[in-house]
mmCIF file of C-alpha atoms in Angstrom:
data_model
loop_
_atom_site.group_PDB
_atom_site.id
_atom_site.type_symbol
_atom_site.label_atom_id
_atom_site.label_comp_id
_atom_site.label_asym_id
_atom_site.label_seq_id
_atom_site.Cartn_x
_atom_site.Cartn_y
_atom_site.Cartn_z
ATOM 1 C CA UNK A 1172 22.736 35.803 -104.138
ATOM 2 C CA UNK A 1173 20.081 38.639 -102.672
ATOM 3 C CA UNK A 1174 20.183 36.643 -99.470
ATOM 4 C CA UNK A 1175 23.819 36.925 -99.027
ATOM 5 C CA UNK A 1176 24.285 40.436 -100.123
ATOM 6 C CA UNK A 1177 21.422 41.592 -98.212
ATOM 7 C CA UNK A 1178 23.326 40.036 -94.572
ATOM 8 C CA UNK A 1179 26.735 41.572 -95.903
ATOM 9 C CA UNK A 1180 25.064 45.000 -95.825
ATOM 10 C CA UNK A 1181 23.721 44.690 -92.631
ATOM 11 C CA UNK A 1182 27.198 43.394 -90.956
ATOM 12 C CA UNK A 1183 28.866 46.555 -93.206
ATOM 13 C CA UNK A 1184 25.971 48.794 -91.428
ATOM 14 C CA UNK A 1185 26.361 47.379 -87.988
ATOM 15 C CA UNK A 1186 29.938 48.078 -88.157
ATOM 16 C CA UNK A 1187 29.809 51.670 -89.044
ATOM 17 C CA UNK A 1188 27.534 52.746 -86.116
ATOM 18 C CA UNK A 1189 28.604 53.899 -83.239
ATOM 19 C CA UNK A 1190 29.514 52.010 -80.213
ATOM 20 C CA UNK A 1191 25.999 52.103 -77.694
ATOM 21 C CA UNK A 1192 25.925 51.710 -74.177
ATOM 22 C CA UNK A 1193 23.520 49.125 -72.674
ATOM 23 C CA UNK A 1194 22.413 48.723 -69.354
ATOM 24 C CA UNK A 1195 24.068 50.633 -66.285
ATOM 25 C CA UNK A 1196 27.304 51.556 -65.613
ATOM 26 C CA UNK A 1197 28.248 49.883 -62.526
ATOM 27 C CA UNK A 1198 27.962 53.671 -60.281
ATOM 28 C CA UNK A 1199 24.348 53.929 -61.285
ATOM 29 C CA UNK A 1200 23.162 50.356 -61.725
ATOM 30 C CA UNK A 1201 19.889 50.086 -59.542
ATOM 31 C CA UNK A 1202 21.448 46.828 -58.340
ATOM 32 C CA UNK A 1203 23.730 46.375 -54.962
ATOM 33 C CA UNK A 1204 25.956 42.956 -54.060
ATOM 34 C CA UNK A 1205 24.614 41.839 -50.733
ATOM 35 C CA UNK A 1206 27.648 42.281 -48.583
ATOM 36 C CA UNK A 1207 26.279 40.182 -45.403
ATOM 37 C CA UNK A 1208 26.349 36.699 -45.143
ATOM 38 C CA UNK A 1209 24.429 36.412 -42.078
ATOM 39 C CA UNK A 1210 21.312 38.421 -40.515
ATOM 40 C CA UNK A 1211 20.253 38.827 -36.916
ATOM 41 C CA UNK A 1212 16.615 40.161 -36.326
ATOM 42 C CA UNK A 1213 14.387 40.850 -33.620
ATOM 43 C CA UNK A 1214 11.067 41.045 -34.553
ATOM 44 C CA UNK A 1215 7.340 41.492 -33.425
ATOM 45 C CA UNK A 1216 4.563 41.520 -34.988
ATOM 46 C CA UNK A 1217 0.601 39.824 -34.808
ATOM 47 C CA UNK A 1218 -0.377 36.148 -34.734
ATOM 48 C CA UNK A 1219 -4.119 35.833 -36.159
ATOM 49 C CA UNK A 1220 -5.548 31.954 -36.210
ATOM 50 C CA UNK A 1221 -8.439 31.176 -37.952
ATOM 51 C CA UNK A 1222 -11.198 30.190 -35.221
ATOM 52 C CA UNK A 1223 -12.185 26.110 -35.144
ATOM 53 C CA UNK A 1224 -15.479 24.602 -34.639
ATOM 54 C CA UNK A 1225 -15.280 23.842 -30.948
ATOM 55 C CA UNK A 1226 -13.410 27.314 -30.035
ATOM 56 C CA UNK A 1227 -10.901 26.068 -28.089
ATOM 57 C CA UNK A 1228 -7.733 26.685 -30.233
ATOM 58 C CA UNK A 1229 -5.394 28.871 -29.367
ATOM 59 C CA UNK A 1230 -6.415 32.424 -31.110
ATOM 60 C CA UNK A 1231 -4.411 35.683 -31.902
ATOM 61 C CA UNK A 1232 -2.146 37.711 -29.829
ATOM 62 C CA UNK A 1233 0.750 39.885 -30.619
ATOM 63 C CA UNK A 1234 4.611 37.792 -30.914
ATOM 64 C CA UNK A 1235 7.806 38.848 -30.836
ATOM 65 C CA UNK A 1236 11.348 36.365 -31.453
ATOM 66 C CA UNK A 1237 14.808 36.472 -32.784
ATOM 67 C CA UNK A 1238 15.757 35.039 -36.736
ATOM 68 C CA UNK A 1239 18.628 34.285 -37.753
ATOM 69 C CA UNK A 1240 19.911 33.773 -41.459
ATOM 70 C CA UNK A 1241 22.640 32.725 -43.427
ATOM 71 C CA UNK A 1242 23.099 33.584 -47.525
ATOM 72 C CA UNK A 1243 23.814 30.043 -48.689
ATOM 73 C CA UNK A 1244 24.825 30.604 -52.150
ATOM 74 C CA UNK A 1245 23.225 32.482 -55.022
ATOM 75 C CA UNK A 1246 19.641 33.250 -54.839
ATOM 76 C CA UNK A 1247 19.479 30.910 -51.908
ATOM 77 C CA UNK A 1248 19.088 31.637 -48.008
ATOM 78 C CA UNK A 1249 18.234 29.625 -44.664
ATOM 79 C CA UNK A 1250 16.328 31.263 -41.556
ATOM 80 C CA UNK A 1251 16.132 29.732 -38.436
ATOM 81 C CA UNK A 1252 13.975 31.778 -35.690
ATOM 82 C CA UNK A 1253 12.264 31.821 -32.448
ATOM 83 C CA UNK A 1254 8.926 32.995 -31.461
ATOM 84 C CA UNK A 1255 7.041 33.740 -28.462
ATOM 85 C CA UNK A 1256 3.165 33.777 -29.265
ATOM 86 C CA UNK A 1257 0.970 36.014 -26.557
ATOM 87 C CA UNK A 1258 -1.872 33.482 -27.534
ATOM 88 C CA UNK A 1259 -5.415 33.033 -25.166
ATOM 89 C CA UNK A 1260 -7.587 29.924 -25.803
ATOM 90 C CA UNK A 1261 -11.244 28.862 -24.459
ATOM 91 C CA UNK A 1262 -11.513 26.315 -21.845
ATOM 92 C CA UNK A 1263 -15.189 24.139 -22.027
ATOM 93 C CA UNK A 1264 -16.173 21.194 -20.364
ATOM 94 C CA UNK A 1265 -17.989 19.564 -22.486
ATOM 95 C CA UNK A 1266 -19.495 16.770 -20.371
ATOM 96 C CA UNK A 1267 -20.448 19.813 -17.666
ATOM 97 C CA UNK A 1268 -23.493 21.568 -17.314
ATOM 98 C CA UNK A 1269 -21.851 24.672 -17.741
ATOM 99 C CA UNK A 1270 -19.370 24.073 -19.906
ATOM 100 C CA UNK A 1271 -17.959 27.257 -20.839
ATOM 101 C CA UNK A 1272 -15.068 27.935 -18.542
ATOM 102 C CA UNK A 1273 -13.975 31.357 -19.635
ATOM 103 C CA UNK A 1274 -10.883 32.442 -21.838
ATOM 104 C CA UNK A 1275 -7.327 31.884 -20.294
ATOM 105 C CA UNK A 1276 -3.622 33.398 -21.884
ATOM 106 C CA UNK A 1277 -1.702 30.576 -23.525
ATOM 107 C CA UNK A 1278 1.008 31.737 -24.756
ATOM 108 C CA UNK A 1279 3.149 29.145 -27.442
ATOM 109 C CA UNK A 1280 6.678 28.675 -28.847
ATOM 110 C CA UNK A 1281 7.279 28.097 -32.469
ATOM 111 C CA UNK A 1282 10.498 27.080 -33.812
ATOM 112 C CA UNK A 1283 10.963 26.963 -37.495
ATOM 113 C CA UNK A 1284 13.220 26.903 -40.326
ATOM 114 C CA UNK A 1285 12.964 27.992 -43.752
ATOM 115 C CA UNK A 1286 14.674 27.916 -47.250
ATOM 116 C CA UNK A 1287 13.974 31.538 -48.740
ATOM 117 C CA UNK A 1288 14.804 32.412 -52.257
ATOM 118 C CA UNK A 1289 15.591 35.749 -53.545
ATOM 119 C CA UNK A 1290 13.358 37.103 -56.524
ATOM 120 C CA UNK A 1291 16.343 39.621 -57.229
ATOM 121 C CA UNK A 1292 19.170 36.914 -56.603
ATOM 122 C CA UNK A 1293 22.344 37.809 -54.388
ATOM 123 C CA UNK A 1294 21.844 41.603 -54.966
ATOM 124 C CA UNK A 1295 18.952 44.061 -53.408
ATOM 125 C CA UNK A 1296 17.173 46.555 -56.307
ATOM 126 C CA UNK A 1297 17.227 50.625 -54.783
ATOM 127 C CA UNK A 1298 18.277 48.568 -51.343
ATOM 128 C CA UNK A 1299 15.476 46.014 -51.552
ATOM 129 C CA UNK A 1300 15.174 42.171 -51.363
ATOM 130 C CA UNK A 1301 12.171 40.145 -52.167
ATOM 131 C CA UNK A 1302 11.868 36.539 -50.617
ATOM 132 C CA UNK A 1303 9.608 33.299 -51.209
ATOM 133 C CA UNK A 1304 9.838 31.674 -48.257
ATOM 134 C CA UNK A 1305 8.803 27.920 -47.088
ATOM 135 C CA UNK A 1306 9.898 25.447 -43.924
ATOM 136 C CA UNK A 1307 8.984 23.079 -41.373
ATOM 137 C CA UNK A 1308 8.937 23.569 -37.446
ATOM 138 C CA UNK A 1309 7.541 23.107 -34.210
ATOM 139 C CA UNK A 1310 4.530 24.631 -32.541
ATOM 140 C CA UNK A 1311 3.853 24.157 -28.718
ATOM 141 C CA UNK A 1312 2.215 25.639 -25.970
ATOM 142 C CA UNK A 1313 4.021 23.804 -23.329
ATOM 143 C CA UNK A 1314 1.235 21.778 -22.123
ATOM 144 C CA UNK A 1315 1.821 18.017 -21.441
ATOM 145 C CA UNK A 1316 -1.587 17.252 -19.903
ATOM 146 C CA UNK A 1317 -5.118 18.067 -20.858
ATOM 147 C CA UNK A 1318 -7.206 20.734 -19.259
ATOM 148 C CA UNK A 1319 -10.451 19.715 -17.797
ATOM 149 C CA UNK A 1320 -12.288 18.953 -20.585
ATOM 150 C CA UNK A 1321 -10.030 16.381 -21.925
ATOM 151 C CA UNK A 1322 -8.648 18.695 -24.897
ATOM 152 C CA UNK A 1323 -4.542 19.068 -25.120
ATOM 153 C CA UNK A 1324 -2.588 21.466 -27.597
ATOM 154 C CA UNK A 1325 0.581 19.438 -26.761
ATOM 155 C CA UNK A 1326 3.503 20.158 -29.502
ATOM 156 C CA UNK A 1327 2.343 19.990 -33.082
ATOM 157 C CA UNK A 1328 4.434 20.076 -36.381
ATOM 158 C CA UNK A 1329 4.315 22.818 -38.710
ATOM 159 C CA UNK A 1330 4.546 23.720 -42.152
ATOM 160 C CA UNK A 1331 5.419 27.080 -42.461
ATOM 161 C CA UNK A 1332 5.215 29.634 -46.003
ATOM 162 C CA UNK A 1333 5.217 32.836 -46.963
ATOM 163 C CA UNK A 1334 6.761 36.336 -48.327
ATOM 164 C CA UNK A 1335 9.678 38.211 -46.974
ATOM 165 C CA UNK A 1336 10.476 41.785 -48.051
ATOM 166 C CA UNK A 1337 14.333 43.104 -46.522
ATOM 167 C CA UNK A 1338 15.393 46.881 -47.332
ATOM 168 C CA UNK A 1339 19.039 47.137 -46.645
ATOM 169 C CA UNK A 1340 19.824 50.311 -45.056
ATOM 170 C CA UNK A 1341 24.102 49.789 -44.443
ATOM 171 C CA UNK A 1342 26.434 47.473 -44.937
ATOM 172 C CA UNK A 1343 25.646 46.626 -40.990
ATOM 173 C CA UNK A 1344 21.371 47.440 -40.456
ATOM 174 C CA UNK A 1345 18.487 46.614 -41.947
ATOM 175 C CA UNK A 1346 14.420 46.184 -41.833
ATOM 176 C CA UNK A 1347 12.464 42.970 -42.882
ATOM 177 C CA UNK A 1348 8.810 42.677 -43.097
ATOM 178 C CA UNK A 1349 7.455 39.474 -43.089
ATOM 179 C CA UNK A 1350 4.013 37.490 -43.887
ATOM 180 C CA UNK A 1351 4.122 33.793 -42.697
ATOM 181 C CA UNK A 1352 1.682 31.289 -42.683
ATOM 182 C CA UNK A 1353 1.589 28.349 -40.112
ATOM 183 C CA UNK A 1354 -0.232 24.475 -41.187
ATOM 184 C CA UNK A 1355 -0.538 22.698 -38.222
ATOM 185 C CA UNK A 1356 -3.401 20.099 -36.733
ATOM 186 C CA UNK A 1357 -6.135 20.248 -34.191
ATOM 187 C CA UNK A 1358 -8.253 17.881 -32.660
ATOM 188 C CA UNK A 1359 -10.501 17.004 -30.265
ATOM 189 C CA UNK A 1360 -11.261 14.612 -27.521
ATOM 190 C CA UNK A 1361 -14.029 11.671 -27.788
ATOM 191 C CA UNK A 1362 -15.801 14.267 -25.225
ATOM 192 C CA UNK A 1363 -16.222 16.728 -27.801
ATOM 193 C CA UNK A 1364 -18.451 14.402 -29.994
ATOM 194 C CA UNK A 1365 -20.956 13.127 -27.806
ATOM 195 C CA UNK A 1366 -24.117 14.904 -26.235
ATOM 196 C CA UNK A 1367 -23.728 16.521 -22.864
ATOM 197 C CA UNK A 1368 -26.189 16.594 -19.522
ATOM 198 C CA UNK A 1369 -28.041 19.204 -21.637
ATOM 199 C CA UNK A 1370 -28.330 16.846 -24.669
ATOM 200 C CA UNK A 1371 -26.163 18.946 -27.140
ATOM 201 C CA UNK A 1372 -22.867 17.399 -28.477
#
């Protein structure tokens, strides 16, 4: 009997107050529909790759490339872009008595595409869209034979993750900023691994 009277006076209560507003009102919600269903972007930016034991990779240099996207559905979206890397690589001969040959440009293409997913789902917050971002592509530098010492880039596969943050100025512009980061092999020729005329391998 207390149990039931004490819920009946808490409906009675609940029904007496006054109606309260929760949340936004649609004019000053903090959240924006994202109007756009596809995004063209030119972009530039810095390619930094970790250096390898024989220092022959292709290192750093600044990129620029075009991405396009589509909003799938949701939450969901799917880049597909194009990038020029302004790369420069080492050239040794390892079976040479001098085997360092000095640092060349070597520029490479990547072509990826991703699956991104919105951490604020189809709508920007203040004009802002966070994105986790992950994909496969292609990595080359154009090369189809082996410089000198043996060693060949070639085309490699990639796997490709990262962040993505979009601030959508109009209903027609906006800015991205992106952080990717690129998985892809590297090895060596049989050269590499054996002692040269000076002894060292």
């Amino acid at each position: 009997m207390n149990r039931l009277l004490t819920a009946t006076l808490l409906l009675i209560t609940a029904a007496t107050l006054p109606a309260q507003q929760v949340g936004y009102t649609p004019a000053g919600s903090p959240y924006r529909d994202l109007n756009q269903s596809m995004e063209l972007t030119v972009m530039s930016g810095r390619f930094s790759a970790l250096s390898d034991p024989a220092g022959v990779a292709p290192q750093g240099g600044g990129l620029w490339g075009a991405l396009y996207g589509w909003h799938a559905k949701g939450p969901l979206f799917l880049t597909g872009s194009v990038t020029r890397i302004g790369s420069q690589r080492r050239i040794i001969d390892p079976l040479a008595t001098i085997k360092d040959r000095g640092t060349v440009q070597w520029p490479m293409m990547a072509f990826d595409g991703a699956l991104s997913l919105s951490l604020t789902g189809d709508k920007t917050y203040h004009g802002f869209m966070p994105l986790l971002n992950a994909g496969l592509g292609l990595i080359t530098d154009g090369h189809t034979q082996s410089d000198v010492g043996d060693y060949e880039f070639g085309t490699r596969f990639e796997f490709v993750w990262g962040a993505t943050v979009r601030y959508i100025v109009s209903s027609r512009w906006g800015l991205r900023a992106d952080y990717t980061n690129r998985l892809y092999s590297n090895g060596y020729p049989q050269s590499y691994y054996v002692a040269g005329r000076d002894g060292n391998p």
